[in-house]
Short mmCIF file of C-alpha atoms and ligand atoms in Angstrom, two decimals:
data_model
loop_
_atom_site.label_atom_id
_atom_site.label_comp_id
_atom_site.label_asym_id
_atom_site.label_seq_id
_atom_site.Cartn_x
_atom_site.Cartn_y
_atom_site.Cartn_z
CA MET N 1 0.02 -0.05 0.01
CA LEU N 2 1.66 3.39 -1.37
CA ASN N 3 0.28 6.64 0.11
CA PRO N 4 1.30 9.69 -1.57
CA SER N 5 4.27 11.99 0.09
CA LEU N 6 3.37 14.26 3.33
CA ARG N 7 4.55 16.86 1.12
CA PRO N 8 4.51 17.04 -3.14
CA LEU N 9 7.82 14.90 -3.78
CA SER N 10 9.81 17.67 -4.98
CA GLU N 11 13.15 17.71 -6.48
CA GLY N 12 13.33 20.28 -8.64
CA ASN N 13 11.16 22.49 -6.85
CA THR N 14 12.01 26.60 -6.49
CA ASP N 15 12.80 26.33 -2.63
CA GLU N 16 15.10 23.11 -3.31
CA ALA N 17 16.66 24.83 -6.22
CA HIS N 18 17.25 28.32 -4.40
CA GLU N 19 19.02 26.36 -1.64
CA PHE N 20 21.21 24.68 -3.96
CA ALA N 21 22.19 27.64 -5.76
CA THR N 22 22.53 29.36 -2.37
CA GLU N 23 25.18 26.80 -1.40
CA VAL N 24 26.91 26.17 -3.92
CA LEU N 25 28.01 29.79 -4.12
CA GLN N 26 28.83 30.35 -0.61
CA GLY N 27 30.76 27.10 -0.46
CA LEU N 28 32.63 28.02 -3.99
CA SER N 29 33.20 31.51 -2.26
CA ARG N 30 35.16 30.45 0.71
CA PRO N 31 38.95 30.28 1.02
CA SER N 32 38.86 26.61 0.94
CA LYS N 33 35.94 25.61 -1.29
CA THR N 34 33.58 23.30 -0.22
CA LEU N 35 30.23 21.47 -1.56
CA PRO N 36 27.92 20.05 0.64
CA CYS N 37 27.63 16.38 0.32
CA ARG N 38 23.66 15.78 0.30
CA PHE N 39 23.91 17.39 -3.40
CA LEU N 40 25.67 14.49 -4.80
CA TYR N 41 22.43 12.58 -4.79
CA ASP N 42 20.23 13.92 -7.48
CA ALA N 43 18.64 11.15 -9.96
CA ARG N 44 21.66 10.52 -11.47
CA GLY N 45 24.28 10.60 -8.10
CA SER N 46 21.43 8.23 -6.70
CA GLU N 47 22.14 6.11 -10.07
CA LEU N 48 25.85 6.18 -9.42
CA PHE N 49 25.79 5.41 -5.83
CA GLU N 50 23.81 2.14 -6.53
CA LYS N 51 26.38 1.28 -8.98
CA ILE N 52 29.26 2.20 -6.17
CA THR N 53 27.68 -0.18 -4.03
CA ARG N 54 28.63 -2.97 -6.57
CA LEU N 55 31.84 -2.44 -6.87
CA PRO N 56 34.76 -5.22 -5.67
CA GLU N 57 36.38 -2.22 -3.58
CA TYR N 58 33.55 -0.80 -2.12
CA TYR N 59 33.40 -3.49 1.07
CA PRO N 60 30.87 -1.48 3.50
CA THR N 61 27.23 -2.40 1.72
CA ARG N 62 28.43 -6.00 1.41
CA ALA N 63 29.95 -5.82 4.88
CA GLU N 64 26.69 -4.52 6.57
CA THR N 65 24.11 -6.74 4.33
CA SER N 66 26.26 -9.53 5.83
CA ILE N 67 25.45 -8.60 9.00
CA LEU N 68 21.66 -7.44 8.54
CA LYS N 69 21.29 -11.07 7.14
CA ALA N 70 22.83 -13.15 9.71
CA HIS N 71 21.00 -10.67 12.84
CA ALA N 72 18.29 -9.50 11.12
CA GLU N 73 16.20 -11.46 13.52
CA GLU N 74 17.55 -9.99 16.82
CA MET N 75 17.41 -6.34 15.24
CA ALA N 76 13.61 -7.12 14.59
CA ALA N 77 12.96 -8.63 17.94
CA ASP N 78 11.73 -5.56 19.99
CA VAL N 79 9.70 -3.85 17.10
CA PRO N 80 6.17 -4.04 18.34
CA ASP N 81 3.16 -4.73 16.56
CA GLY N 82 1.49 -2.09 15.16
CA GLY N 83 5.31 0.29 15.31
CA VAL N 84 6.28 2.47 12.68
CA LEU N 85 9.70 2.04 10.68
CA VAL N 86 11.47 5.18 10.04
CA GLU N 87 14.35 4.94 7.41
CA PHE N 88 16.60 8.23 7.09
CA GLY N 89 18.53 8.83 4.02
CA SER N 90 17.06 5.40 2.57
CA GLY N 91 17.71 5.28 -0.90
CA SER N 92 17.31 2.31 -2.86
CA SER N 93 15.66 0.64 0.56
CA LEU N 94 17.39 -2.70 -0.17
CA LYS N 95 18.56 -3.53 3.66
CA THR N 96 15.17 -2.80 4.62
CA GLU N 97 13.58 -5.96 3.16
CA LEU N 98 15.99 -7.91 5.54
CA LEU N 99 14.03 -6.29 8.11
CA LEU N 100 10.99 -5.87 7.07
CA GLU N 101 10.54 -9.58 5.88
CA ARG N 102 11.09 -10.41 9.74
CA LEU N 103 8.28 -7.97 11.11
CA PRO N 104 5.12 -8.82 9.44
CA ARG N 105 3.07 -6.95 11.80
CA LEU N 106 4.93 -3.51 11.18
CA ARG N 107 1.98 -1.15 10.76
CA ALA N 108 3.88 1.53 8.40
CA TYR N 109 7.46 2.37 6.65
CA VAL N 110 8.20 5.70 6.51
CA PRO N 111 11.48 6.22 4.16
CA VAL N 112 13.08 10.01 4.27
CA ASP N 113 15.56 11.24 1.59
CA VAL N 114 16.49 14.00 -0.26
CA SER N 115 16.61 12.43 -3.90
CA GLN N 116 13.21 11.89 -4.83
CA SER N 117 13.92 9.68 -7.72
CA ALA N 118 15.24 7.29 -5.17
CA LEU N 119 12.54 7.53 -2.98
CA ALA N 120 9.84 6.80 -5.32
CA ASP N 121 11.84 3.95 -6.93
CA ALA N 122 12.03 2.03 -3.63
CA SER N 123 8.45 2.87 -2.31
CA GLN N 124 7.03 1.49 -5.28
CA ARG N 125 9.05 -1.40 -4.96
CA LEU N 126 8.42 -2.10 -1.40
CA ALA N 127 4.77 -1.56 -1.48
CA ALA N 128 4.26 -4.22 -4.42
CA ARG N 129 6.27 -6.70 -2.02
CA PHE N 130 5.08 -6.15 1.25
CA PRO N 131 0.87 -5.03 0.49
CA TRP N 132 -0.22 -4.98 3.58
CA LEU N 133 2.27 -2.20 4.77
CA ASP N 134 1.52 1.26 4.90
CA VAL N 135 4.61 2.79 2.94
CA ARG N 136 4.48 6.81 3.33
CA PRO N 137 8.03 8.44 1.66
CA ILE N 138 9.07 11.80 3.12
CA VAL N 139 10.90 13.73 0.62
CA ALA N 140 13.12 15.79 3.23
CA ASP N 141 16.67 16.55 4.85
CA PHE N 142 16.61 14.36 7.70
CA ALA N 143 18.54 16.95 9.64
CA TYR N 144 15.25 18.57 10.58
CA PRO N 145 13.00 16.90 12.53
CA VAL N 146 10.23 15.26 10.16
CA ALA N 147 6.76 14.83 11.23
CA LEU N 148 5.26 11.92 10.72
CA PRO N 149 1.36 11.32 9.35
CA ALA N 150 -1.20 12.39 11.62
CA HIS N 151 -2.40 8.94 12.09
CA LEU N 152 0.91 6.99 12.87
CA ALA N 153 1.72 9.63 15.30
CA TRP N 154 1.32 7.71 18.83
CA ARG N 155 2.33 4.56 17.47
CA HIS N 156 6.09 3.05 18.67
CA ARG N 157 8.86 4.40 16.34
CA THR N 158 12.65 2.43 15.41
CA GLY N 159 14.40 4.14 13.63
CA PHE N 160 16.67 2.32 10.68
CA PHE N 161 20.00 4.55 9.53
CA PRO N 162 22.29 2.07 7.62
CA GLY N 163 25.30 2.82 5.33
CA SER N 164 27.02 4.63 7.75
CA THR N 165 25.60 8.03 6.37
CA ILE N 166 26.19 9.07 9.70
CA GLY N 167 29.88 8.83 8.57
CA ASN N 168 29.22 11.78 6.00
CA LEU N 169 28.73 14.02 9.06
CA MET N 170 31.29 15.95 11.21
CA PRO N 171 31.19 14.72 14.89
CA VAL N 172 29.69 17.78 16.01
CA GLN N 173 26.90 17.04 13.84
CA ALA N 174 26.40 13.47 13.91
CA SER N 175 25.78 14.19 17.90
CA ARG N 176 23.20 17.07 16.93
CA LEU N 177 21.53 14.49 13.86
CA LEU N 178 21.17 11.95 16.62
CA HIS N 179 19.76 14.42 18.97
CA VAL N 180 16.79 15.20 16.43
CA PHE N 181 16.52 11.59 15.91
CA ARG N 182 15.52 11.09 19.16
CA LYS N 183 13.21 13.85 18.74
CA VAL N 184 11.34 11.77 15.94
CA LEU N 185 11.37 9.09 17.07
CA SER N 186 10.36 9.58 21.01
CA THR N 187 11.85 8.12 24.43
CA GLY N 188 11.78 4.61 24.18
CA GLY N 189 12.23 4.69 20.41
CA ARG N 190 14.92 2.12 18.86
CA LEU N 191 17.53 3.26 16.52
CA ILE N 192 19.17 0.53 14.48
CA VAL N 193 22.68 2.31 12.45
CA GLY N 194 25.36 1.20 10.39
CA ILE N 195 28.80 2.50 10.85
CA ASP N 196 31.89 2.08 9.08
CA LEU N 197 34.93 1.06 11.15
CA LYS N 198 38.32 2.48 11.24
CA LYS N 199 40.82 0.10 9.23
CA ASP N 200 44.00 0.06 6.84
CA PRO N 201 43.88 3.56 4.90
CA GLY N 202 45.04 1.29 1.97
CA LYS N 203 41.47 -0.26 1.94
CA LEU N 204 39.60 2.86 2.46
CA VAL N 205 41.36 4.50 -0.50
CA ARG N 206 40.73 2.13 -2.68
CA ALA N 207 36.91 1.98 -1.75
CA TYR N 208 36.57 5.42 -2.65
CA ASP N 209 38.84 5.99 -5.93
CA ASP N 210 37.75 2.55 -7.32
CA THR N 211 39.56 1.58 -10.59
CA ALA N 212 36.72 1.62 -12.91
CA GLY N 213 36.37 5.34 -12.30
CA VAL N 214 32.69 5.31 -11.25
CA THR N 215 33.31 7.07 -7.70
CA ALA N 216 35.06 9.62 -9.73
CA THR N 217 31.78 10.06 -12.03
CA PHE N 218 29.58 10.00 -9.05
CA ASN N 219 31.77 13.13 -7.61
CA LEU N 220 32.01 15.10 -10.87
CA ASN N 221 28.42 14.36 -11.45
CA LEU N 222 27.78 17.52 -8.68
CA LEU N 223 29.51 20.09 -11.13
CA ALA N 224 27.58 18.59 -13.73
CA ARG N 225 24.28 18.74 -11.60
CA ILE N 226 25.27 22.71 -11.20
CA ASN N 227 25.85 22.81 -14.90
CA ARG N 228 22.35 21.60 -15.53
CA GLU N 229 20.18 22.78 -12.98
CA LEU N 230 21.95 26.25 -12.13
CA GLY N 231 23.16 27.27 -15.92
CA GLY N 232 27.06 26.84 -15.22
CA ASN N 233 29.71 25.79 -17.61
CA PHE N 234 31.99 23.70 -15.41
CA ASP N 235 34.30 21.80 -18.19
CA LEU N 236 34.15 18.37 -16.21
CA ARG N 237 37.44 17.39 -17.80
CA ALA N 238 39.18 20.11 -16.55
CA PHE N 239 38.87 18.79 -12.82
CA LYS N 240 39.96 14.83 -11.08
CA HIS N 241 38.25 13.19 -8.57
CA ARG N 242 41.01 12.42 -5.41
CA ALA N 243 40.35 10.39 -2.58
CA VAL N 244 42.44 10.92 0.52
CA TYR N 245 42.91 9.34 4.07
CA ASN N 246 43.08 12.09 6.68
CA ALA N 247 44.42 10.16 10.06
CA ARG N 248 44.19 13.38 11.78
CA GLU N 249 40.70 13.60 11.61
CA GLY N 250 39.69 9.88 11.22
CA ARG N 251 38.00 10.49 7.72
CA ILE N 252 38.13 9.61 3.83
CA GLU N 253 37.73 13.26 2.37
CA MET N 254 36.78 13.40 -1.72
CA HIS N 255 37.87 16.54 -3.53
CA LEU N 256 37.05 17.78 -7.46
CA VAL N 257 40.88 19.46 -8.04
CA SER N 258 41.00 21.80 -10.53
CA LEU N 259 43.85 20.79 -13.33
CA LYS N 260 44.55 24.38 -14.47
CA ASP N 261 43.72 27.90 -13.87
CA GLN N 262 40.26 28.60 -14.58
CA SER N 263 37.01 30.40 -13.93
CA VAL N 264 33.44 29.30 -14.25
CA ARG N 265 30.22 31.08 -14.26
CA ILE N 266 27.48 30.06 -12.40
CA ARG N 267 24.04 32.41 -12.17
CA GLY N 268 25.89 35.31 -13.27
CA ARG N 269 28.92 34.97 -11.12
CA ARG N 270 32.77 33.86 -12.42
CA ILE N 271 34.10 31.67 -9.66
CA PRO N 272 38.04 31.64 -10.04
CA PHE N 273 40.53 28.30 -9.65
CA ARG N 274 43.82 27.80 -8.85
CA ALA N 275 45.63 24.85 -10.86
CA GLY N 276 45.51 22.44 -8.13
CA GLU N 277 42.82 24.10 -5.98
CA SER N 278 40.45 22.18 -4.44
CA VAL N 279 37.23 21.64 -4.06
CA HIS N 280 35.75 19.25 -1.04
CA THR N 281 33.00 17.56 -1.21
CA GLU N 282 32.64 15.13 1.12
CA ASN N 283 33.70 13.40 4.45
CA SER N 284 33.51 9.95 5.82
CA TYR N 285 34.29 9.32 9.14
CA LYS N 286 35.68 6.01 10.17
CA TYR N 287 34.94 4.93 13.72
CA SER N 288 35.38 2.00 16.18
CA VAL N 289 33.12 0.76 18.34
CA ALA N 290 33.62 2.59 21.32
CA GLN N 291 34.25 6.23 19.90
CA PHE N 292 30.75 5.66 18.04
CA GLN N 293 28.91 4.25 21.43
CA ASP N 294 30.46 7.65 22.95
CA LEU N 295 29.32 9.38 20.07
CA ALA N 296 25.35 7.98 20.90
CA ARG N 297 25.55 8.89 24.49
CA SER N 298 26.77 12.41 23.93
CA ALA N 299 22.90 12.31 22.21
CA ASN N 300 21.43 10.81 25.09
CA TRP N 301 21.02 7.30 23.53
CA LEU N 302 22.32 3.92 25.35
CA PRO N 303 23.82 1.92 23.10
CA SER N 304 22.05 -1.69 23.63
CA ARG N 305 23.47 -4.20 21.28
CA VAL N 306 26.22 -4.36 18.51
CA TRP N 307 27.25 -6.50 15.67
CA THR N 308 29.77 -6.96 13.26
CA ASP N 309 30.95 -8.71 10.37
CA PRO N 310 33.90 -11.84 10.80
CA CYS N 311 36.05 -9.33 9.17
CA GLY N 312 36.06 -6.28 11.32
CA LEU N 313 35.07 -4.03 8.59
CA PHE N 314 31.71 -2.81 9.55
CA SER N 315 29.33 -2.53 12.68
CA VAL N 316 25.44 -2.22 13.52
CA HIS N 317 24.49 -0.71 16.91
CA LYS N 318 21.03 -0.77 18.10
CA LEU N 319 20.44 2.20 20.61
CA ILE N 320 17.99 2.73 23.09
CA SER N 321 16.45 6.58 23.51
CA ALA N 322 16.86 7.42 27.22
N1 SAH T 401 20.53 3.75 3.20
C1 SAH T 401 21.12 3.51 1.76
C2 SAH T 401 21.42 4.41 1.22
C3 SAH T 401 22.94 5.18 1.32
S1 SAH T 401 23.11 6.30 0.20
C4 SAH T 401 22.35 2.66 1.82
O1 SAH T 401 22.87 1.93 3.10
O2 SAH T 401 22.78 1.87 0.89
C5 SAH T 401 22.90 7.92 1.29
C6 SAH T 401 21.54 8.40 1.03
O3 SAH T 401 21.20 9.32 1.98
C7 SAH T 401 21.31 8.80 -0.39
O4 SAH T 401 20.01 8.36 -0.65
C8 SAH T 401 21.08 10.11 0.10
O5 SAH T 401 20.04 10.45 -1.05
C9 SAH T 401 20.50 10.28 1.13
N2 SAH T 401 20.76 11.74 1.74
C10 SAH T 401 21.94 12.02 1.97
N3 SAH T 401 22.25 13.23 2.45
C11 SAH T 401 20.74 13.50 3.24
C12 SAH T 401 20.27 14.43 4.08
N4 SAH T 401 21.17 15.70 4.44
N5 SAH T 401 18.42 14.55 4.77
C13 SAH T 401 17.72 13.16 3.60
N6 SAH T 401 18.50 12.09 3.12
C14 SAH T 401 19.70 12.26 2.56
C1 AVI T 402 26.31 7.28 1.74
N1 AVI T 402 27.59 7.13 2.51
C2 AVI T 402 27.59 6.58 3.34
C3 AVI T 402 29.03 6.79 1.35
C4 AVI T 402 30.41 6.67 1.86
O1 AVI T 402 31.09 5.59 1.85
O2 AVI T 402 30.71 8.03 3.04
C5 AVI T 402 28.72 8.00 0.17
C6 AVI T 402 30.05 7.41 -0.64
N2 AVI T 402 31.13 8.50 -1.26
C7 AVI T 402 31.75 8.05 -2.21
N3 AVI T 402 31.55 6.60 -1.83
C8 AVI T 402 30.18 6.24 -1.38
#
């Protein structure tokens, strides 16, 4: 059963276009240029991310899926009949199926994502596969509390946040996000969250700079999106994808490096780039189990269970709202 979104599926609407233009121009006007990583996910970006998840070098999706396959029963154990599953940054919702298979008496599934196309495809697929389930997609930035449909307001909520998407935020923002999720999920709510673990930097860099160049295309698509949606004139051949492990910060960084002195026009503004200058497009923080549990506590979540894969690549945590 697929219900319409709370607000119109809005990729490309004027508010979002305005926000995109403002944040792009602000980010590219800074002394160290940046672009917010949530803008990587237009329809093309979501498609490219799905390709990334199938790359031999990109271990997180396989590792997390193996953990979910092995432990979905335990993860689903304290989701009450009639409860609601709220997924943040749901994308293709493929991993969700592993939980939903164990939750035949769940009342509703509420996927939240900025990518309208990913949300629409996933919601249709899930509504067909689980016809008894009330599927209520919401196009929104998960950094702000989302309101659930009124008829679900009083029901028990379990949050699902797989993929280590929280790693794309700086730790301070990640703690703030976990506070927001407590508001959405209410006291007594549960959160099942996937966290990529610290490991050999070489393996990390290969995962974010694959030999087939899919991650490079994903990163460069941000410039292509600026050209498409903001009338920019980036020459994609004049920028190169770079992935580095920043050991001090404990994160992989993605950058787009200008291959020459050049300038680009966006919405009538001229943005200069020096040869070698980079635009920082994404962070992907890697945590130890203890570090992530401390982060969860900082936002009043109590760590309850943690599962890892046999190679110790990835972890899935169950947290309880204090
Ligand atoms: N959960 C899926 C997808 C991870 S990719 C998985 O584990 O494979 C990250 C997803 O989060 C994308 O679908 C992207 O569109 C979404 N996303 C990124 N930033 C977001 C934000 N600020 N608000 C809502 N969704 C966001
Ligand atoms: C969604 N997110 C957790 C991915 C990651 O691994 O940080 C995004 C990604 N960027 C490049 N490859 C994958």
